[in-house]
């Protein structure tokens, strides 16, 4: 899927282009839904799609990650599983059982969201938006805290346990960055680098074409 394209686009956000960047990201996300999610729905509706989860789980997790990132950047809230599944109903044939994303795939996608929000927070601090980074920090911390209560109750939680370890690292990195700015002030911001020319090496790509 091209969900990573949506994530790349969101990371171009700055103080002066937020609306423009989010508009393009939402258009890219809509293209993912129409071209890829829609195709998946048509292929799997009416089947025992739960049994085929392993074949499409990573693409779904990536879509959840991109969709929740867009929602947070736009409203500061978390896109719910119910909202995502409601959107899939419009793509389904009403005469057969519709494809629905399960709780595990949703939570795995949300766990991945924390890494993108960590990178976004560091970028916003570099751009002088410290308060926005603090908002991201509180949001990621709340998600992590809620998941620590849910994950132990899950029957199949081996994947989530691994993601939770990475998620905790993201929480700590955001907290450390926000704390350092609070203590050391603006002198710390240049150490984080400039967001004027985004680095996409953490995605495994040296550049990204718009």
Short mmCIF file of N, CA and C in Angstrom, two decimals, residues 73-201:
data_model
loop_
_atom_site.label_atom_id
_atom_site.label_comp_id
_atom_site.label_asym_id
_atom_site.label_seq_id
_atom_site.Cartn_x
_atom_site.Cartn_y
_atom_site.Cartn_z
N UNK A 73 -2.92 15.07 13.70
CA UNK A 73 -2.38 16.35 13.24
C UNK A 73 -3.49 17.35 12.93
N UNK A 74 -4.64 16.85 12.56
CA UNK A 74 -5.76 17.74 12.22
C UNK A 74 -6.56 18.17 13.44
N UNK A 75 -6.83 17.22 14.35
CA UNK A 75 -7.75 17.50 15.46
C UNK A 75 -7.14 17.29 16.84
N UNK A 76 -5.97 16.62 16.91
CA UNK A 76 -5.37 16.34 18.21
C UNK A 76 -6.03 15.18 18.92
N UNK A 77 -6.82 14.38 18.18
CA UNK A 77 -7.53 13.24 18.77
C UNK A 77 -7.14 11.94 18.07
N UNK A 78 -7.57 10.83 18.66
CA UNK A 78 -7.25 9.51 18.11
C UNK A 78 -8.43 9.00 17.29
N UNK A 79 -8.16 8.62 16.06
CA UNK A 79 -9.17 8.00 15.20
C UNK A 79 -9.50 6.63 15.76
N UNK A 80 -10.77 6.36 16.01
CA UNK A 80 -11.16 5.11 16.67
C UNK A 80 -11.33 3.96 15.67
N UNK A 81 -11.31 2.75 16.19
CA UNK A 81 -11.54 1.56 15.36
C UNK A 81 -12.95 1.60 14.78
N UNK A 82 -13.91 2.04 15.58
CA UNK A 82 -15.29 2.11 15.10
C UNK A 82 -15.42 3.04 13.90
N UNK A 83 -14.70 4.16 13.92
CA UNK A 83 -14.74 5.10 12.81
C UNK A 83 -14.12 4.50 11.55
N UNK A 84 -13.00 3.79 11.74
CA UNK A 84 -12.35 3.17 10.59
C UNK A 84 -13.26 2.11 9.97
N UNK A 85 -13.82 1.25 10.80
CA UNK A 85 -14.68 0.19 10.28
C UNK A 85 -15.96 0.74 9.67
N UNK A 86 -16.46 1.84 10.20
CA UNK A 86 -17.65 2.47 9.61
C UNK A 86 -17.34 2.95 8.20
N UNK A 87 -16.13 3.44 8.00
CA UNK A 87 -15.74 3.93 6.67
C UNK A 87 -15.63 2.78 5.67
N UNK A 88 -15.30 1.58 6.15
CA UNK A 88 -15.18 0.42 5.27
C UNK A 88 -16.55 -0.07 4.78
N UNK A 89 -17.59 0.19 5.58
CA UNK A 89 -18.93 -0.26 5.20
C UNK A 89 -19.37 0.36 3.89
N UNK A 90 -18.94 1.60 3.64
CA UNK A 90 -19.32 2.27 2.40
C UNK A 90 -18.69 1.62 1.18
N UNK A 91 -17.62 0.85 1.40
CA UNK A 91 -16.93 0.19 0.29
C UNK A 91 -17.44 -1.22 0.06
N UNK A 92 -18.31 -1.70 0.95
CA UNK A 92 -18.72 -3.10 0.94
C UNK A 92 -20.06 -3.32 0.24
N UNK A 93 -20.25 -4.53 -0.24
CA UNK A 93 -21.52 -4.98 -0.78
C UNK A 93 -22.42 -5.31 0.40
N UNK A 94 -23.56 -4.65 0.52
CA UNK A 94 -24.43 -4.82 1.68
C UNK A 94 -25.03 -6.22 1.78
N UNK A 95 -24.92 -7.01 0.72
CA UNK A 95 -25.52 -8.34 0.72
C UNK A 95 -24.62 -9.40 1.34
N UNK A 96 -23.36 -9.06 1.62
CA UNK A 96 -22.43 -10.03 2.21
C UNK A 96 -21.78 -9.44 3.44
N UNK A 97 -21.13 -10.29 4.22
CA UNK A 97 -20.47 -9.82 5.44
C UNK A 97 -19.32 -8.89 5.08
N UNK A 98 -19.32 -7.68 5.62
CA UNK A 98 -18.27 -6.71 5.26
C UNK A 98 -16.95 -6.99 5.95
N UNK A 99 -15.87 -6.63 5.30
CA UNK A 99 -14.55 -6.71 5.93
C UNK A 99 -14.48 -5.69 7.05
N UNK A 100 -14.01 -6.13 8.20
CA UNK A 100 -13.82 -5.25 9.33
C UNK A 100 -12.43 -5.48 9.92
N UNK A 101 -11.76 -4.40 10.25
CA UNK A 101 -10.44 -4.49 10.87
C UNK A 101 -10.61 -4.92 12.32
N UNK A 102 -9.81 -5.90 12.74
CA UNK A 102 -9.97 -6.38 14.11
C UNK A 102 -9.18 -5.52 15.10
N UNK A 103 -9.43 -5.77 16.37
CA UNK A 103 -8.84 -4.95 17.43
C UNK A 103 -7.32 -5.04 17.42
N UNK A 104 -6.79 -6.26 17.21
CA UNK A 104 -5.34 -6.44 17.26
C UNK A 104 -4.64 -5.61 16.18
N UNK A 105 -5.12 -5.68 14.95
CA UNK A 105 -4.49 -4.93 13.87
C UNK A 105 -4.59 -3.42 14.12
N UNK A 106 -5.70 -2.99 14.69
CA UNK A 106 -5.86 -1.57 15.01
C UNK A 106 -4.85 -1.15 16.07
N UNK A 107 -4.73 -1.94 17.14
CA UNK A 107 -3.80 -1.58 18.21
C UNK A 107 -2.35 -1.64 17.76
N UNK A 108 -2.03 -2.58 16.87
CA UNK A 108 -0.67 -2.66 16.33
C UNK A 108 -0.35 -1.41 15.51
N UNK A 109 -1.34 -0.95 14.76
CA UNK A 109 -1.16 0.28 13.97
C UNK A 109 -1.01 1.50 14.86
N UNK A 110 -1.80 1.56 15.93
CA UNK A 110 -1.72 2.68 16.88
C UNK A 110 -0.36 2.67 17.58
N UNK A 111 0.14 1.48 17.91
CA UNK A 111 1.46 1.39 18.54
C UNK A 111 2.54 1.96 17.61
N UNK A 112 2.42 1.66 16.32
CA UNK A 112 3.38 2.22 15.35
C UNK A 112 3.25 3.73 15.24
N UNK A 113 2.05 4.24 15.45
CA UNK A 113 1.81 5.68 15.40
C UNK A 113 2.74 6.42 16.35
N UNK A 114 3.05 5.82 17.48
CA UNK A 114 3.88 6.50 18.48
C UNK A 114 5.26 6.86 17.93
N UNK A 115 5.81 5.98 17.07
CA UNK A 115 7.11 6.28 16.49
C UNK A 115 7.06 7.48 15.56
N UNK A 116 5.99 7.57 14.78
CA UNK A 116 5.84 8.71 13.87
C UNK A 116 5.60 10.00 14.66
N UNK A 117 4.86 9.90 15.74
CA UNK A 117 4.62 11.09 16.56
C UNK A 117 5.89 11.52 17.28
N UNK A 118 6.75 10.56 17.63
CA UNK A 118 8.04 10.92 18.23
C UNK A 118 8.85 11.73 17.24
N UNK A 119 8.91 11.29 15.97
CA UNK A 119 9.67 12.02 14.95
C UNK A 119 9.04 13.38 14.68
N UNK A 120 7.71 13.42 14.70
CA UNK A 120 7.02 14.69 14.50
C UNK A 120 7.33 15.66 15.64
N UNK A 121 7.34 15.16 16.86
CA UNK A 121 7.63 16.01 18.03
C UNK A 121 9.04 16.60 17.94
N UNK A 122 10.02 15.77 17.58
CA UNK A 122 11.39 16.25 17.46
C UNK A 122 11.47 17.32 16.37
N UNK A 123 10.76 17.08 15.27
CA UNK A 123 10.75 18.06 14.18
C UNK A 123 10.10 19.36 14.59
N UNK A 124 9.03 19.28 15.38
CA UNK A 124 8.35 20.50 15.81
C UNK A 124 9.21 21.28 16.80
N UNK A 125 9.95 20.59 17.66
CA UNK A 125 10.85 21.29 18.57
C UNK A 125 11.93 22.02 17.77
N UNK A 126 12.45 21.34 16.75
CA UNK A 126 13.47 21.96 15.90
C UNK A 126 12.95 23.21 15.21
N UNK A 127 11.63 23.23 14.97
CA UNK A 127 11.01 24.36 14.29
C UNK A 127 10.49 25.40 15.28
N UNK A 128 10.78 25.19 16.56
CA UNK A 128 10.38 26.15 17.58
C UNK A 128 8.99 25.95 18.14
N UNK A 129 8.29 24.89 17.75
CA UNK A 129 6.94 24.63 18.24
C UNK A 129 6.98 23.70 19.46
N UNK A 130 7.52 24.21 20.53
CA UNK A 130 7.72 23.40 21.73
C UNK A 130 6.39 23.00 22.36
N UNK A 131 5.43 23.90 22.36
CA UNK A 131 4.13 23.58 22.97
C UNK A 131 3.42 22.47 22.20
N UNK A 132 3.56 22.47 20.89
CA UNK A 132 2.95 21.40 20.09
C UNK A 132 3.63 20.07 20.42
N UNK A 133 4.94 20.09 20.60
CA UNK A 133 5.67 18.87 20.97
C UNK A 133 5.21 18.35 22.33
N UNK A 134 4.94 19.26 23.25
CA UNK A 134 4.43 18.85 24.56
C UNK A 134 3.05 18.22 24.44
N UNK A 135 2.25 18.73 23.53
CA UNK A 135 0.93 18.16 23.28
C UNK A 135 1.06 16.73 22.74
N UNK A 136 2.01 16.56 21.82
CA UNK A 136 2.27 15.23 21.27
C UNK A 136 2.73 14.30 22.38
N UNK A 137 3.60 14.79 23.25
CA UNK A 137 4.13 14.00 24.35
C UNK A 137 3.01 13.49 25.25
N UNK A 138 2.10 14.37 25.62
CA UNK A 138 0.99 14.00 26.49
C UNK A 138 0.09 12.97 25.80
N UNK A 139 -0.13 13.15 24.51
CA UNK A 139 -0.99 12.25 23.74
C UNK A 139 -0.39 10.84 23.68
N UNK A 140 0.90 10.75 23.34
CA UNK A 140 1.56 9.46 23.24
C UNK A 140 1.64 8.78 24.61
N UNK A 141 1.89 9.57 25.63
CA UNK A 141 1.96 9.03 27.00
C UNK A 141 0.61 8.44 27.40
N UNK A 142 -0.47 9.12 27.06
CA UNK A 142 -1.81 8.63 27.39
C UNK A 142 -2.11 7.31 26.67
N UNK A 143 -1.75 7.24 25.40
CA UNK A 143 -1.97 6.00 24.65
C UNK A 143 -1.19 4.85 25.26
N UNK A 144 0.08 5.11 25.57
CA UNK A 144 0.91 4.07 26.16
C UNK A 144 0.32 3.59 27.49
N UNK A 145 -0.12 4.53 28.31
CA UNK A 145 -0.68 4.16 29.62
C UNK A 145 -1.93 3.29 29.45
N UNK A 146 -2.80 3.66 28.50
CA UNK A 146 -4.01 2.87 28.27
C UNK A 146 -3.67 1.48 27.76
N UNK A 147 -2.69 1.39 26.87
CA UNK A 147 -2.33 0.09 26.31
C UNK A 147 -1.69 -0.83 27.35
N UNK A 148 -0.99 -0.26 28.32
CA UNK A 148 -0.41 -1.10 29.37
C UNK A 148 -1.50 -1.81 30.18
N UNK A 149 -2.71 -1.24 30.17
CA UNK A 149 -3.83 -1.87 30.87
C UNK A 149 -4.53 -2.91 30.00
N UNK A 150 -4.49 -2.70 28.68
CA UNK A 150 -5.23 -3.56 27.76
C UNK A 150 -4.42 -4.79 27.33
N UNK A 151 -3.16 -4.59 27.00
CA UNK A 151 -2.34 -5.65 26.41
C UNK A 151 -2.27 -6.91 27.27
N UNK A 152 -2.09 -6.80 28.60
CA UNK A 152 -2.02 -8.03 29.41
C UNK A 152 -3.29 -8.87 29.35
N UNK A 153 -4.42 -8.27 28.96
CA UNK A 153 -5.69 -8.98 28.91
C UNK A 153 -5.94 -9.65 27.56
N UNK A 154 -5.08 -9.38 26.58
CA UNK A 154 -5.26 -9.92 25.24
C UNK A 154 -4.76 -11.36 25.17
N UNK A 155 -5.52 -12.21 24.46
CA UNK A 155 -5.15 -13.62 24.32
C UNK A 155 -3.87 -13.78 23.50
N UNK A 156 -3.80 -13.07 22.37
CA UNK A 156 -2.64 -13.15 21.49
C UNK A 156 -1.93 -11.80 21.53
N UNK A 157 -1.00 -11.65 22.47
CA UNK A 157 -0.40 -10.34 22.67
C UNK A 157 1.11 -10.31 22.45
N UNK A 158 1.67 -11.35 21.83
CA UNK A 158 3.12 -11.40 21.63
C UNK A 158 3.59 -10.26 20.73
N UNK A 159 2.83 -9.98 19.65
CA UNK A 159 3.19 -8.87 18.76
C UNK A 159 3.09 -7.53 19.48
N UNK A 160 2.03 -7.39 20.27
CA UNK A 160 1.83 -6.13 20.97
C UNK A 160 2.91 -5.89 22.02
N UNK A 161 3.38 -6.95 22.67
CA UNK A 161 4.42 -6.79 23.68
C UNK A 161 5.68 -6.21 23.06
N UNK A 162 6.04 -6.69 21.87
CA UNK A 162 7.21 -6.16 21.17
C UNK A 162 7.01 -4.70 20.81
N UNK A 163 5.80 -4.39 20.32
CA UNK A 163 5.51 -3.00 19.93
C UNK A 163 5.51 -2.08 21.14
N UNK A 164 5.07 -2.60 22.28
CA UNK A 164 5.02 -1.78 23.49
C UNK A 164 6.42 -1.38 23.94
N UNK A 165 7.40 -2.27 23.75
CA UNK A 165 8.78 -1.95 24.11
C UNK A 165 9.29 -0.77 23.26
N UNK A 166 8.99 -0.82 21.97
CA UNK A 166 9.40 0.26 21.06
C UNK A 166 8.63 1.54 21.40
N UNK A 167 7.37 1.38 21.73
CA UNK A 167 6.53 2.53 22.06
C UNK A 167 7.06 3.24 23.30
N UNK A 168 7.50 2.48 24.28
CA UNK A 168 8.07 3.09 25.49
C UNK A 168 9.31 3.90 25.15
N UNK A 169 10.12 3.39 24.24
CA UNK A 169 11.30 4.12 23.80
C UNK A 169 10.92 5.46 23.17
N UNK A 170 9.83 5.45 22.39
CA UNK A 170 9.36 6.69 21.76
C UNK A 170 8.89 7.68 22.81
N UNK A 171 8.15 7.19 23.80
CA UNK A 171 7.67 8.05 24.88
C UNK A 171 8.85 8.71 25.59
N UNK A 172 9.87 7.92 25.92
CA UNK A 172 11.04 8.43 26.64
C UNK A 172 11.79 9.46 25.80
N UNK A 173 11.92 9.21 24.49
CA UNK A 173 12.63 10.16 23.63
C UNK A 173 11.90 11.51 23.56
N UNK A 174 10.56 11.46 23.46
CA UNK A 174 9.80 12.71 23.42
C UNK A 174 9.92 13.45 24.75
N UNK A 175 9.78 12.71 25.85
CA UNK A 175 9.88 13.32 27.17
C UNK A 175 11.26 13.95 27.38
N UNK A 176 12.30 13.24 26.98
CA UNK A 176 13.65 13.77 27.15
C UNK A 176 13.87 15.04 26.34
N UNK A 177 13.34 15.04 25.10
CA UNK A 177 13.49 16.22 24.24
C UNK A 177 12.75 17.42 24.83
N UNK A 178 11.51 17.18 25.28
CA UNK A 178 10.72 18.28 25.87
C UNK A 178 11.35 18.77 27.17
N UNK A 179 11.86 17.85 27.96
CA UNK A 179 12.48 18.22 29.23
C UNK A 179 13.75 19.03 28.99
N UNK A 180 14.55 18.61 28.01
CA UNK A 180 15.80 19.30 27.71
C UNK A 180 15.54 20.74 27.26
N UNK A 181 14.49 20.92 26.44
CA UNK A 181 14.15 22.28 26.00
C UNK A 181 13.67 23.10 27.19
N UNK A 182 12.90 22.47 28.07
CA UNK A 182 12.39 23.17 29.25
C UNK A 182 13.53 23.63 30.15
N UNK A 183 14.54 22.77 30.32
CA UNK A 183 15.65 23.07 31.23
C UNK A 183 16.67 23.99 30.59
N UNK A 184 17.03 23.67 29.33
CA UNK A 184 18.13 24.39 28.68
C UNK A 184 17.66 25.47 27.73
N UNK A 185 16.38 25.49 27.45
CA UNK A 185 15.84 26.54 26.60
C UNK A 185 16.22 26.39 25.15
N UNK A 186 16.23 27.50 24.44
CA UNK A 186 16.43 27.50 23.00
C UNK A 186 17.81 27.01 22.57
N UNK A 187 18.78 27.01 23.50
CA UNK A 187 20.12 26.56 23.14
C UNK A 187 20.14 25.07 22.78
N UNK A 188 19.11 24.33 23.24
CA UNK A 188 19.05 22.89 22.96
C UNK A 188 18.49 22.60 21.58
N UNK A 189 17.63 23.48 21.07
CA UNK A 189 16.93 23.23 19.82
C UNK A 189 17.86 22.99 18.63
N UNK A 190 18.94 23.78 18.43
CA UNK A 190 19.82 23.51 17.29
C UNK A 190 20.44 22.11 17.31
N UNK A 191 20.57 21.52 18.50
CA UNK A 191 21.16 20.19 18.60
C UNK A 191 20.28 19.13 17.99
N UNK A 192 18.99 19.42 17.85
CA UNK A 192 18.05 18.47 17.28
C UNK A 192 18.08 18.49 15.76
N UNK A 193 18.72 19.50 15.18
CA UNK A 193 18.78 19.60 13.73
C UNK A 193 17.69 20.51 13.21
N UNK A 194 17.78 20.84 11.95
CA UNK A 194 16.79 21.72 11.31
C UNK A 194 15.76 20.91 10.58
N UNK A 195 14.49 21.35 10.62
CA UNK A 195 13.42 20.66 9.91
C UNK A 195 13.20 21.27 8.53
N UNK A 196 14.09 22.19 8.13
CA UNK A 196 13.90 22.85 6.83
C UNK A 196 14.06 21.87 5.68
N UNK A 197 14.96 20.90 5.85
CA UNK A 197 15.19 19.91 4.81
C UNK A 197 15.01 18.54 5.44
N UNK A 198 13.82 17.97 5.46
CA UNK A 198 13.52 16.75 6.19
C UNK A 198 14.41 15.59 5.77
N UNK A 199 14.78 14.78 6.76
CA UNK A 199 15.59 13.58 6.50
C UNK A 199 14.69 12.37 6.61
N UNK A 200 14.57 11.60 5.52
CA UNK A 200 13.70 10.44 5.51
C UNK A 200 14.47 9.13 5.62
N UNK A 201 15.71 9.21 6.10
CA UNK A 201 16.52 8.01 6.18
C UNK A 201 15.93 6.97 7.14
#
